DNA sequence: AAAATTTGTGCAAACGGTTGCACAAATATT
DNA sequence: AATATTTGTGCAACCGTTTGCACAAATTTT
């Protein structure tokens, strides 16, 4: 966090406000006012300054600005196991883009192997960002307090800290679980199974809860749960093998996410020689782009990334305008995407590529 | 780039050096010296200060540091069409992690729809970073000059600007093309084809060049090139269909990258009912994680991401120590990964999952 | 024991902006 | 035409550090 020893400068001579001031025969204050909204400055001089500034590529030094205004444009993004699920990088890319368009700058704080988000959070807080977005991770409640003391708002994206009054934007995982349950039951299946993702994540928990509750409501009681697993292809692959080594094989499987589902599917079709959906239906969650590929054509629940980004930006805007805006959890519903990995009940079959 | 209007602060009262100074009965200078290496300070007072600082969570204000030292820890990362290829997010995640471990902070500058890297580069330069890494994109030569004037080193990752003396770290795409060519010829194929990626990218160009050159060297002259395409699943899918609508069907296809190859493969197997590799061999480039899945088991050339990151960090270290270090292009070789999408010559068959 | 050196600390001037206050010029009000 | 108001600009203090310089105290050398 400490500035690097700066042996390296090839005559880095930065243009500063004083230069413009001298050149245009005005004071430094006036230069500053040309770049600050809501200040008294004549349109003429402002135009003159901005034009000249543009011509020589002057921009006010952001460090000095931060120092004087006690503000900055930085939004920290804490990311952990981002490479696991192709969905997170996408979220990161979109988020940072949306932030930039709103005038913020995204600074990345990856959680290294063997670290926890709590370890890197202080590094983010050192920049005193107005917001830190925690992507696909959670932090301790102490850490949330620490952030709050510094005036930084923590926003959890895609996960949340149960019971803690924090900002969060999540997909309606429970609704997704219910939708899948409904769909599988409608397909005529009665022996269902769930392949779990990473334990103790709110995503995994809520998807299972929604799924199992809806099953019960619909009178389906034969619901097996394959607990040990994480959100990965391999985990899905192995879980499917374990599951089908048992005597009571399920007719349909709901997997904690698409990656897991694709793994399970490949195990069933490859290693076990089963047909999907003829022998067994498989459904996932997220609707990652691979799920639309003809090779798998996975039925899934669409993760409403677009809207979640939008909601996050709205949240940021709102908090920014009203510091006393109370923590809320925004839950965004997605929608069922039926493809050909689940048995068609009425011949419905969606089959888009890539 | 301008600090946000700061209506939002819930009593953000930051701990500053003066507080420590008063509390410990020393001067602000002394506090500063406890955090700055190579300065005269007695071990006792230093320990006392650091201990107290840690207990109350004090960290020197990075903006003030940047201002006084004329240095900062920020490295800009310009990213464009990152979501297209799962390989880029991975690179981004690893890069930012490596940077953080080296004491830098990665600031993201995504190129929005309809923009060019040239448009966002100035925003990055405003922070006067010692380095800006341009990921999977190129910029105009004017822009490189502009960056150099400000003292910022541009490092191109995965692409490069031909003819321009800039820093770049790339995979040995030509070698990869040659390796694939060799492999396909060794498999006994004589009618080959190439499905191109995004035109005018150095990656696409170099892969094709290596491939076609090696084919010629090996005496194989029947090499068709399907030009129109980009780096996407759909593009590969369509290209394969076009290619097989012609009378002279190839025996083996080399695709510009794995995503394209997976698309092509799905078209061949799904829509055309062909068997891979029995009817046609398919090879890709990058070795993205999906390529290892049993469902596709794609022969490919491994993108040496790990080493490329390492090389990039070495470059950064070196430039940082020697400002006059001259621009170089680091080209990192990968290696062939033979799986079962290409006809086995001697029964070799690699088949790892996940 | 005096002189020379080393060591640790404090003072004050930067770094590059922003902004409250003062004030002259321009404009509006009587 | 005199007064009141508005508008635009400059001065100077401040944001939170770092660091050259000065200097007293501690240590080493003669």
XYZ file of C-alpha atoms (C1' of nucleotides) in Angstrom:
768
model
C 0.000 0.000 0.000
C 3.080 2.128 0.178
C 4.168 4.049 -2.910
C 6.844 2.291 -4.833
C 10.351 3.568 -4.783
C 10.332 5.774 -7.800
C 13.599 5.329 -9.503
C 11.706 4.994 -12.706
C 10.767 8.212 -14.252
C 11.694 9.205 -17.671
C 11.367 12.899 -17.005
C 7.761 12.549 -15.950
C 6.863 16.206 -15.956
C 3.264 16.620 -15.280
C 1.237 19.614 -16.372
C -0.263 21.314 -13.345
C -2.865 24.013 -12.851
C -0.235 26.684 -12.303
C 0.953 26.223 -15.852
C -2.493 26.936 -17.240
C -2.862 29.872 -14.867
C 0.356 31.488 -16.045
C -0.362 30.764 -19.648
C -3.879 32.172 -19.580
C -3.220 35.008 -17.188
C -5.649 33.895 -14.495
C -5.244 32.543 -11.002
C -5.011 28.918 -10.009
C -8.378 29.272 -8.301
C -9.982 30.123 -11.583
C -8.448 27.105 -13.242
C -9.845 24.967 -10.502
C -13.276 26.491 -10.868
C -13.375 25.599 -14.531
C -13.317 21.963 -13.474
C -15.599 22.193 -10.489
C -19.356 22.318 -10.992
C -21.539 24.755 -9.080
C -18.929 27.459 -8.802
C -19.031 31.016 -9.972
C -17.058 31.457 -13.121
C -17.847 33.356 -16.289
C -18.777 31.118 -19.218
C -16.132 32.772 -21.344
C -13.161 32.092 -19.115
C -14.437 28.620 -18.380
C -14.636 27.813 -22.069
C -11.222 29.276 -22.672
C -9.684 27.241 -19.877
C -11.367 23.986 -20.821
C -10.367 24.385 -24.411
C -6.758 25.062 -23.604
C -6.721 22.252 -21.063
C -8.032 19.813 -23.619
C -5.473 20.915 -26.158
C -2.552 20.143 -23.882
C -4.224 17.232 -22.141
C -4.483 18.697 -18.671
C -6.561 16.929 -16.076
C -6.721 17.889 -12.396
C -4.580 15.618 -10.271
C -6.931 13.116 -8.655
C -4.728 12.644 -5.603
C -4.745 16.327 -4.800
C -8.469 16.396 -5.404
C -9.037 13.531 -3.035
C -6.933 15.237 -0.431
C -8.757 18.530 -0.500
C -12.277 17.373 -1.111
C -12.053 14.358 1.166
C -13.696 12.461 -1.600
C -12.611 10.091 -4.268
C -13.927 8.114 -7.192
C -12.671 4.755 -6.084
C -14.939 1.818 -5.520
C -13.222 -1.245 -4.160
C -14.218 -4.624 -5.490
C -13.277 -7.591 -3.386
C -13.265 -10.773 -5.402
C -12.410 -14.247 -4.302
C -12.691 -17.488 -6.239
C -13.567 -15.670 -9.389
C -12.309 -18.214 -11.886
C -14.517 -21.002 -10.689
C -17.698 -19.835 -12.242
C -17.690 -18.019 -15.590
C -20.503 -16.014 -14.211
C -18.364 -13.968 -11.847
C -15.904 -12.577 -14.344
C -18.841 -11.468 -16.398
C -20.289 -9.773 -13.359
C -16.975 -8.131 -12.640
C -16.616 -6.836 -16.170
C -20.122 -5.442 -16.263
C -19.914 -3.962 -12.811
C -16.691 -2.148 -13.446
C -18.065 -0.850 -16.688
C -21.224 0.437 -15.056
C -19.164 2.035 -12.326
C -16.927 3.796 -14.765
C -19.882 5.138 -16.646
C -21.179 6.521 -13.385
C -17.901 8.298 -12.797
C -16.337 5.822 -10.427
C -13.156 3.828 -10.788
C -13.074 0.186 -9.884
C -10.107 -0.953 -7.891
C -9.629 -4.670 -7.610
C -8.820 -6.464 -4.396
C -8.452 -10.136 -5.159
C -8.410 -12.563 -2.299
C -5.318 -14.672 -2.743
C -5.032 -18.346 -2.068
C -5.076 -18.937 1.659
C -6.497 -15.544 2.465
C -9.957 -14.485 3.489
C -11.864 -11.436 2.330
C -11.290 -10.041 5.812
C -7.594 -9.955 5.087
C -7.825 -7.776 2.021
C -10.645 -5.516 3.120
C -8.361 -3.208 5.118
C -6.299 -2.617 2.025
C -9.391 -1.463 0.246
C -10.438 0.691 3.160
C -7.089 2.477 3.083
C -8.308 4.267 -0.008
C -11.390 5.382 1.870
C -13.760 4.419 -0.876
C -17.357 5.393 -0.483
C -18.242 1.855 -1.497
C -16.719 -1.561 -1.458
C -18.495 -4.242 -3.404
C -17.894 -7.734 -2.160
C -18.335 -10.114 -5.032
C -19.235 -13.700 -4.382
C -17.947 -13.648 -0.839
C -18.805 -12.636 2.674
C -16.877 -11.015 5.477
C -17.024 -11.204 9.248
C -19.428 -8.919 11.035
C -16.450 -7.219 12.706
C -15.222 -6.294 9.278
C -18.558 -4.732 8.404
C -18.357 -2.639 11.565
C -14.833 -1.608 10.733
C -15.863 -0.510 7.279
C -18.822 1.412 8.617
C -16.602 3.288 11.064
C -14.491 4.525 8.210
C -17.590 5.647 6.380
C -17.378 2.983 3.711
C -20.520 1.232 2.586
C -20.205 -2.481 1.999
C -22.349 -3.938 -0.737
C -22.567 -7.661 -1.105
C -23.128 -8.853 -4.592
C -24.552 -12.296 -5.179
C -24.138 -13.352 -1.559
C -25.204 -11.856 1.704
C -24.408 -11.992 5.382
C -27.459 -13.508 7.030
C -28.845 -11.543 9.930
C -26.468 -8.655 9.430
C -27.960 -5.318 8.385
C -25.921 -4.777 5.242
C -26.530 -3.859 1.658
C -26.837 -6.784 -0.680
C -27.984 -7.520 -4.173
C -28.775 -11.119 -4.892
C -30.601 -13.267 -7.329
C -33.829 -14.724 -6.005
C -32.266 -18.087 -5.410
C -35.215 -19.449 -3.511
C -37.569 -18.563 -6.328
C -35.210 -20.232 -8.746
C -35.175 -23.399 -6.683
C -38.957 -23.381 -6.607
C -39.236 -22.788 -10.337
C -36.980 -25.722 -11.085
C -38.936 -27.903 -8.669
C -42.160 -26.965 -10.358
C -40.767 -27.639 -13.784
C -39.389 -31.047 -12.900
C -42.602 -32.084 -11.254
C -44.590 -30.853 -14.225
C -42.407 -33.020 -16.402
C -43.831 -35.908 -14.478
C -40.852 -36.749 -12.309
C -41.420 -38.000 -8.783
C -37.975 -39.151 -7.664
C -35.870 -36.024 -7.479
C -32.384 -35.202 -6.313
C -30.275 -32.178 -5.528
C -26.544 -31.893 -6.031
C -25.230 -29.282 -3.675
C -22.654 -26.577 -4.231
C -20.254 -25.025 -1.786
C -21.661 -25.514 1.717
C -22.589 -22.574 3.868
C -22.932 -20.193 0.950
C -26.202 -18.344 0.908
C -26.662 -19.248 -2.738
C -26.425 -22.956 -2.119
C -28.645 -22.811 0.939
C -31.385 -20.724 -0.633
C -31.548 -22.737 -3.831
C -31.977 -25.928 -1.873
C -34.513 -24.406 0.467
C -36.670 -23.128 -2.378
C -36.382 -26.392 -4.224
C -37.201 -28.675 -1.323
C -40.016 -26.517 -0.012
C -41.730 -26.394 -3.362
C -41.331 -30.134 -3.750
C -43.070 -30.642 -0.450
C -45.845 -28.258 -1.402
C -46.377 -30.223 -4.591
C -46.566 -33.459 -2.706
C -43.274 -34.851 -3.880
C -41.429 -36.351 -0.961
C -38.782 -38.512 -2.569
C -36.078 -35.870 -2.731
C -32.524 -36.993 -2.224
C -29.785 -34.500 -1.365
C -26.189 -35.083 -2.316
C -24.526 -32.810 0.193
C -20.810 -33.009 -0.164
C -19.693 -30.791 -2.968
C -18.623 -27.410 -4.147
C -19.448 -25.202 -7.118
C -17.298 -26.965 -9.685
C -17.494 -29.191 -12.724
C -15.586 -31.950 -11.076
C -17.675 -31.830 -7.966
C -20.823 -32.270 -10.072
C -19.206 -35.056 -12.016
C -18.267 -37.014 -8.904
C -21.547 -36.363 -7.143
C -23.484 -37.772 -10.073
C -21.380 -40.899 -10.051
C -21.904 -41.360 -6.310
C -25.573 -40.741 -6.691
C -26.029 -43.324 -9.412
C -24.019 -45.901 -7.560
C -26.894 -46.067 -5.072
C -29.775 -48.421 -5.663
C -32.510 -45.776 -5.837
C -31.649 -43.683 -8.842
C -33.422 -40.371 -9.251
C -35.393 -39.447 -12.359
C -34.344 -35.839 -12.308
C -31.492 -33.879 -10.829
C -31.336 -30.241 -9.859
C -27.765 -29.010 -9.570
C -26.665 -26.074 -7.448
C -25.375 -24.285 -10.525
C -24.717 -24.779 -14.211
C -21.103 -25.762 -13.877
C -22.077 -28.498 -11.477
C -24.894 -29.519 -13.787
C -22.635 -29.749 -16.814
C -20.259 -31.915 -14.818
C -23.076 -34.164 -13.682
C -24.430 -34.392 -17.202
C -21.105 -35.416 -18.643
C -20.719 -38.090 -15.997
C -24.165 -39.466 -16.702
C -23.768 -39.483 -20.452
C -20.130 -40.393 -20.691
C -19.225 -42.658 -17.860
C -22.658 -44.133 -17.165
C -23.953 -44.226 -20.712
C -27.274 -42.688 -19.792
C -29.367 -40.484 -22.024
C -30.368 -36.992 -21.034
C -33.253 -36.316 -20.757
C -34.598 -39.758 -21.720
C -33.099 -41.602 -18.782
C -32.653 -38.657 -16.445
C -33.478 -34.978 -16.504
C -30.855 -32.457 -15.445
C -31.353 -28.825 -14.512
C -28.900 -26.176 -13.403
C -28.837 -22.621 -12.193
C -27.285 -19.427 -13.626
C -27.716 -19.836 -17.367
C -24.067 -19.396 -18.181
C -23.326 -19.175 -21.870
C -22.151 -22.768 -22.185
C -25.535 -23.966 -21.051
C -27.039 -22.749 -24.282
C -24.639 -24.774 -26.381
C -26.248 -27.593 -28.355
C -23.854 -30.069 -26.793
C -25.569 -29.691 -23.446
C -28.629 -27.535 -23.937
C -29.221 -27.273 -20.241
C -32.493 -26.325 -18.630
C -31.721 -23.712 -16.031
C -32.792 -20.607 -14.173
C -31.540 -17.411 -15.644
C -29.364 -15.345 -13.368
C -30.605 -11.762 -13.845
C -27.165 -10.231 -14.022
C -28.216 -7.213 -16.017
C -30.857 -6.184 -13.526
C -28.627 -6.947 -10.582
C -26.007 -4.578 -11.940
C -28.672 -1.960 -12.489
C -29.975 -2.415 -8.960
C -26.487 -2.126 -7.561
C -25.940 1.134 -9.364
C -29.270 2.437 -8.123
C -28.284 1.476 -4.629
C -25.017 3.327 -4.979
C -26.732 6.387 -6.308
C -29.274 6.342 -3.539
C -26.795 5.854 -0.715
C -24.630 8.541 -2.202
C -27.478 11.015 -2.020
C -28.730 9.970 1.358
C -26.041 8.896 3.795
C -28.642 7.674 6.226
C -30.235 5.346 3.763
C -30.759 2.149 5.691
C -29.255 -1.172 4.616
C -31.536 -3.211 2.424
C -31.374 -6.509 0.646
C -32.343 -6.307 -2.975
C -33.518 -9.616 -4.328
C -33.872 -9.825 -8.081
C -36.014 -12.539 -9.660
C -34.772 -14.452 -12.684
C -36.720 -16.781 -14.890
C -36.837 -20.393 -15.942
C -35.079 -21.305 -19.166
C -36.337 -24.612 -20.494
C -34.049 -26.455 -22.868
C -33.674 -30.072 -23.788
C -31.875 -31.468 -20.770
C -35.207 -31.984 -19.051
C -37.935 -34.243 -20.341
C -40.446 -32.326 -22.433
C -43.972 -32.567 -21.091
C -45.817 -30.923 -23.944
C -43.167 -31.159 -26.559
C -41.746 -27.785 -25.604
C -38.108 -27.559 -26.506
C -35.948 -24.506 -26.635
C -32.675 -24.886 -28.413
C -30.691 -21.697 -28.987
C -26.985 -21.863 -29.676
C -24.189 -20.033 -27.942
C -12.736 11.369 -12.916
C -13.961 14.106 -10.640
C -14.633 13.341 -6.995
C -18.258 12.700 -6.297
C -20.272 15.259 -4.470
C -19.875 14.100 -0.965
C -23.177 14.411 0.721
C -22.697 10.930 1.963
C -20.657 10.654 5.014
C -21.820 9.156 8.168
C -19.328 11.069 10.293
C -16.391 9.692 8.376
C -13.683 10.776 10.746
C -10.434 9.434 9.624
C -7.510 8.826 11.936
C -4.562 10.902 10.793
C -0.906 11.004 11.719
C -1.402 13.996 13.975
C -3.574 11.949 16.248
C -0.831 9.395 16.748
C 1.702 12.178 17.226
C -0.302 13.809 19.994
C -1.115 10.536 21.625
C 2.459 9.277 21.661
C 4.128 12.608 22.303
C 6.154 12.689 19.122
C 6.065 14.789 16.000
C 4.209 14.027 12.817
C 7.525 13.560 11.067
C 8.397 10.750 13.388
C 5.104 9.047 12.718
C 5.801 9.281 9.035
C 9.250 7.854 9.468
C 7.858 4.797 11.166
C 6.143 3.962 7.905
C 8.897 4.940 5.531
C 11.842 2.627 4.957
C 15.403 3.890 4.890
C 14.839 6.714 7.330
C 16.501 7.428 10.616
C 14.327 6.429 13.505
C 15.114 4.571 16.672
C 13.857 1.010 16.706
C 12.061 1.636 19.988
C 9.918 4.527 18.827
C 9.267 2.819 15.537
C 7.989 -0.268 17.278
C 5.902 1.811 19.643
C 4.330 3.726 16.770
C 3.654 0.704 14.607
C 2.103 -1.134 17.492
C -0.192 1.717 18.389
C -1.048 2.290 14.743
C -2.008 -1.320 14.301
C -4.152 -1.240 17.411
C -6.256 1.631 16.158
C -6.045 0.679 12.501
C -4.106 3.650 11.240
C -2.704 3.587 7.743
C -1.029 6.535 6.023
C -3.357 8.262 3.609
C -2.439 7.007 0.140
C -3.589 10.191 -1.577
C -1.330 12.369 0.525
C 1.464 9.916 -0.030
C 1.003 10.040 -3.756
C 0.988 13.776 -3.665
C 4.208 14.175 -1.753
C 6.178 11.294 -3.141
C 4.970 11.746 -6.708
C 4.472 8.023 -6.738
C 1.586 5.700 -6.408
C 0.722 2.036 -6.300
C -1.804 2.057 -9.081
C -1.491 -0.049 -12.175
C -4.177 0.539 -14.748
C -5.616 -2.422 -16.576
C -7.419 -1.680 -19.796
C -9.744 -4.487 -20.756
C -12.031 -4.726 -23.695
C -14.149 -7.667 -24.838
C -13.300 -9.618 -21.784
C -16.401 -11.782 -21.617
C -15.897 -13.368 -24.989
C -13.176 -15.714 -24.028
C -13.087 -17.313 -20.574
C -9.380 -17.009 -20.816
C -9.282 -13.262 -20.299
C -11.132 -13.088 -17.012
C -8.771 -15.695 -15.724
C -5.856 -13.600 -16.864
C -7.360 -10.544 -15.231
C -7.889 -12.311 -11.947
C -4.384 -13.711 -11.854
C -2.773 -10.491 -12.969
C -4.487 -8.382 -10.387
C -3.578 -10.904 -7.749
C 0.065 -10.926 -8.743
C 0.075 -7.152 -8.793
C -1.397 -6.896 -5.349
C 1.165 -9.288 -3.984
C 3.856 -7.084 -5.472
C 2.405 -4.085 -3.666
C 0.454 -2.600 -6.534
C -3.232 -1.957 -6.848
C -5.060 -2.844 -10.007
C -7.481 -0.276 -11.290
C -9.837 -1.419 -13.987
C -10.580 0.538 -17.119
C -13.115 -1.392 -19.137
C -13.697 -0.368 -22.707
C -17.413 0.126 -23.083
C -19.485 -0.835 -26.050
C -18.777 1.550 -28.886
C -15.553 2.813 -27.379
C -11.975 2.074 -28.224
C -9.091 1.516 -25.831
C -7.820 4.914 -26.916
C -10.885 6.475 -25.364
C -10.338 5.101 -21.913
C -6.575 5.289 -21.784
C -6.551 8.984 -20.791
C -8.695 8.171 -17.809
C -6.103 5.700 -16.695
C -3.280 8.122 -17.320
C -4.964 10.690 -15.084
C -3.858 8.593 -12.139
C -0.316 8.720 -13.405
C 0.285 5.035 -12.981
C 3.769 3.753 -13.522
C 2.216 1.008 -15.637
C -0.850 0.399 -17.684
C -1.457 -3.125 -18.826
C -3.517 -3.408 -21.962
C -5.282 -6.724 -21.936
C -6.391 -8.313 -25.155
C -6.408 -5.053 -27.052
C -4.201 -2.588 -28.828
C -4.047 1.170 -28.955
C -3.010 3.702 -31.554
C 0.626 4.647 -31.742
C -0.321 8.202 -30.792
C -1.714 6.844 -27.578
C 1.533 5.053 -26.822
C 3.387 8.315 -27.311
C 0.968 10.121 -25.073
C 1.433 7.561 -22.337
C 5.192 7.724 -22.651
C 5.140 11.511 -22.283
C 3.377 11.173 -18.973
C 5.949 8.647 -17.846
C 3.592 5.695 -17.956
C 4.789 2.399 -19.357
C 2.329 0.552 -21.518
C 2.480 -3.213 -21.408
C 0.474 -5.201 -23.888
C -0.702 -8.519 -22.658
C -1.666 -11.209 -25.113
C -1.595 -8.850 -28.074
C 0.980 -6.462 -29.406
C 1.294 -3.464 -31.657
C 3.301 -4.624 -34.655
C 6.279 -2.479 -35.502
C 5.873 -0.263 -32.462
C 8.599 -0.411 -29.838
C 6.435 -1.285 -26.849
C 6.442 -3.777 -24.042
C 4.436 -6.867 -24.715
C 3.963 -10.318 -23.298
C 2.397 -12.807 -25.621
C 1.977 -16.476 -26.086
C 4.067 -17.940 -28.880
C 1.121 -18.110 -31.221
C 3.215 -18.971 -34.242
C 4.791 -21.890 -32.432
C 1.350 -23.033 -31.405
C 0.138 -22.935 -34.986
C 3.133 -24.951 -36.063
C 2.684 -27.495 -33.290
C -0.910 -28.069 -34.287
C 0.064 -28.361 -37.925
C 2.675 -30.945 -37.077
C 0.280 -32.896 -34.949
C -2.449 -32.989 -37.556
C -0.038 -34.046 -40.258
C 1.397 -36.711 -37.994
C -2.112 -38.002 -37.528
C -2.046 -38.656 -41.227
C -4.279 -35.862 -42.407
C -3.557 -34.209 -45.722
C -6.587 -32.017 -46.335
C -6.485 -29.355 -43.638
C -8.456 -26.237 -42.837
C -8.238 -23.212 -40.613
C -11.169 -21.394 -39.077
C -10.116 -17.828 -38.357
C -10.825 -15.641 -35.359
C -11.182 -11.900 -35.185
C -9.374 -10.397 -38.171
C -6.431 -8.107 -37.729
C -5.651 -9.331 -34.242
C -2.065 -10.361 -33.790
C -3.194 -13.608 -32.216
C -5.255 -14.641 -35.199
C -2.612 -13.613 -37.661
C 0.286 -15.344 -35.932
C -1.564 -18.583 -35.337
C -2.476 -18.817 -38.981
C 0.997 -17.894 -40.136
C 2.631 -20.544 -37.971
C 0.105 -23.124 -39.031
C 0.274 -22.517 -42.757
C 4.041 -22.177 -42.826
C 4.553 -25.469 -41.064
C 2.065 -27.149 -43.363
C 4.049 -25.967 -46.333
C 7.284 -27.137 -44.771
C 5.769 -30.559 -44.276
C 4.644 -30.714 -47.840
C 0.951 -30.348 -47.165
C -0.524 -27.910 -49.625
C -4.252 -28.542 -49.402
C -4.962 -26.016 -46.647
C -8.244 -24.185 -46.787
C -8.787 -20.984 -44.819
C -12.199 -19.932 -43.631
C -11.566 -16.242 -43.178
C -14.704 -14.525 -42.067
C -15.134 -14.963 -38.385
C -14.429 -13.727 -34.906
C -13.368 -15.351 -31.650
C -16.727 -16.759 -30.648
C -18.619 -20.000 -30.328
C -21.215 -18.972 -32.825
C -18.650 -17.863 -35.327
C -16.982 -21.265 -35.146
C -20.314 -22.995 -35.413
C -21.286 -21.122 -38.557
C -17.864 -21.380 -40.136
C -17.919 -25.143 -39.760
C -21.305 -25.331 -41.455
C -20.119 -23.176 -44.345
C -16.983 -25.196 -44.660
C -18.795 -28.493 -44.860
C -21.297 -27.205 -47.343
C -18.462 -27.083 -49.845
C -17.641 -30.110 -51.921
C -14.088 -30.582 -50.709
C -14.413 -31.356 -47.038
C -11.280 -31.163 -44.886
C -10.066 -34.054 -42.792
C -8.894 -31.876 -39.968
C -9.655 -28.392 -38.733
C -7.519 -26.038 -36.720
C -9.570 -23.334 -35.060
C -8.246 -19.943 -34.036
C -9.111 -20.643 -30.424
C -10.894 -23.133 -28.210
C -14.204 -21.329 -28.120
C -14.303 -21.339 -31.904
C -13.275 -24.987 -31.907
C -16.004 -25.986 -29.491
C -18.536 -24.209 -31.674
C -17.243 -25.926 -34.769
C -17.246 -29.273 -33.037
C -20.827 -28.913 -31.908
C -21.889 -27.984 -35.421
C -20.120 -30.977 -36.881
C -21.459 -33.462 -34.361
C -24.884 -32.008 -33.845
C -26.086 -30.500 -37.046
C -24.012 -32.528 -39.478
C -24.002 -35.791 -37.596
C -20.281 -36.308 -38.037
C -18.025 -38.087 -35.609
C -15.036 -36.396 -34.031
C -12.326 -37.511 -34.534
C -13.417 -40.437 -36.713
C -14.822 -38.308 -39.523
C -12.914 -35.138 -38.836
C -10.253 -34.014 -36.388
C -10.649 -30.725 -34.567
C -8.014 -28.754 -32.720
C -8.168 -25.460 -30.880
C -5.908 -23.015 -29.112
C -5.758 -21.788 -25.487
C -6.671 -24.876 -23.482
C -9.534 -23.256 -21.632
C -11.016 -25.374 -18.889
C -14.006 -26.513 -20.917
C -11.707 -28.094 -23.439
C -10.719 -30.688 -20.880
C -14.300 -31.748 -20.303
C -15.125 -35.263 -21.463
C -17.929 -33.921 -23.584
C -15.465 -32.293 -25.950
C -11.988 -33.416 -24.955
C -10.380 -30.997 -27.329
C -6.839 -31.216 -28.603
C -5.311 -27.806 -28.199
C -2.226 -25.752 -27.517
C -1.847 -24.712 -23.927
C -1.786 -20.988 -23.329
C 1.027 -20.473 -20.815
C -0.878 -18.051 -18.659
C 1.071 -18.735 -15.516
C 4.411 -17.991 -17.127
C 3.036 -14.986 -18.928
C 1.909 -13.485 -15.656
C 5.305 -14.224 -14.176
C 7.024 -12.620 -17.142
C 4.829 -9.579 -16.862
C 5.708 -9.162 -13.229
C 9.386 -9.545 -14.023
C 9.046 -6.921 -16.680
C 7.399 -4.577 -14.225
C 10.085 -5.146 -11.666
C 12.807 -4.587 -14.184
C 11.371 -1.422 -15.667
C 10.727 -0.134 -12.198
C 14.393 -0.499 -11.340
C 15.706 0.777 -14.609
C 13.678 3.538 -16.190
C 15.696 3.303 -19.343
C 15.005 -0.341 -19.858
C 14.173 -0.634 -23.535
C 10.879 -2.007 -24.795
C 10.940 -5.708 -25.450
C 8.496 -8.317 -26.629
C 8.384 -11.338 -24.419
C 7.117 -14.378 -26.238
C 6.250 -17.347 -24.066
C 6.000 -20.816 -25.571
C 3.141 -23.107 -24.639
C 2.779 -26.773 -25.402
C 0.595 -29.131 -27.316
C -2.175 -30.871 -25.397
C -3.375 -33.932 -27.236
C -6.835 -35.140 -26.379
C -9.375 -37.171 -28.236
C -10.749 -34.658 -30.710
C -7.940 -35.478 -33.085
C -7.361 -38.885 -34.597
C -4.875 -40.875 -32.551
C -1.861 -41.950 -34.537
C -0.298 -44.316 -32.056
C -3.259 -44.784 -29.834
C -2.229 -41.843 -27.644
C -5.210 -40.392 -25.885
C -5.259 -37.967 -23.029
C -8.507 -37.630 -21.237
C -8.486 -35.550 -18.053
C -11.702 -34.103 -16.691
C -12.337 -30.585 -15.430
C 38.143 15.264 28.894
C 37.571 17.628 24.692
C 36.530 17.110 19.845
C 34.417 14.690 16.169
C 30.977 11.880 14.720
C 26.701 9.552 14.676
C 21.806 9.175 15.747
C 17.119 10.538 16.498
C 13.806 14.056 16.445
C 11.374 18.352 15.130
C 10.487 22.346 12.071
C 8.742 23.900 7.973
C 8.308 23.764 3.136
C 6.627 21.342 -0.323
C 3.032 18.219 -3.327
C -1.497 20.107 -6.463
C -5.460 21.052 -5.910
C -10.359 23.317 -3.459
C -13.005 26.782 -1.276
C -14.461 30.513 2.281
C -13.769 35.134 2.343
C -12.767 39.691 0.539
C -13.307 42.804 -2.941
C -13.593 45.185 -7.503
C -16.399 45.357 -11.573
C -20.711 44.827 -13.695
C -25.540 44.946 -13.407
C -30.051 45.899 -11.260
C -32.894 48.657 -8.320
C -34.671 52.876 -6.558
C -27.373 59.363 -10.247
C -26.815 57.148 -6.080
C -27.432 52.761 -3.836
C -28.015 47.880 -3.582
C -27.147 43.662 -5.512
C -25.008 40.285 -8.267
C -21.032 38.272 -10.572
C -16.327 36.934 -11.333
C -11.737 36.677 -9.712
C -7.816 36.407 -6.449
C -5.761 35.539 -1.847
C -4.598 32.359 1.423
C -5.549 28.520 4.339
C -6.055 23.815 4.249
C -6.139 18.538 3.055
C -2.288 14.562 5.182
C 1.728 13.228 4.104
C 7.222 13.286 3.057
C 11.806 14.986 3.496
C 15.890 18.436 3.522
C 17.785 20.881 7.002
C 18.948 22.135 11.714
C 20.166 20.746 16.035
C 20.436 18.454 20.641
C 21.698 14.098 22.675
C 24.268 10.062 22.543
C 28.197 7.794 21.066
C 32.775 7.315 19.327
C 37.302 8.901 18.542
C 41.450 11.333 19.803
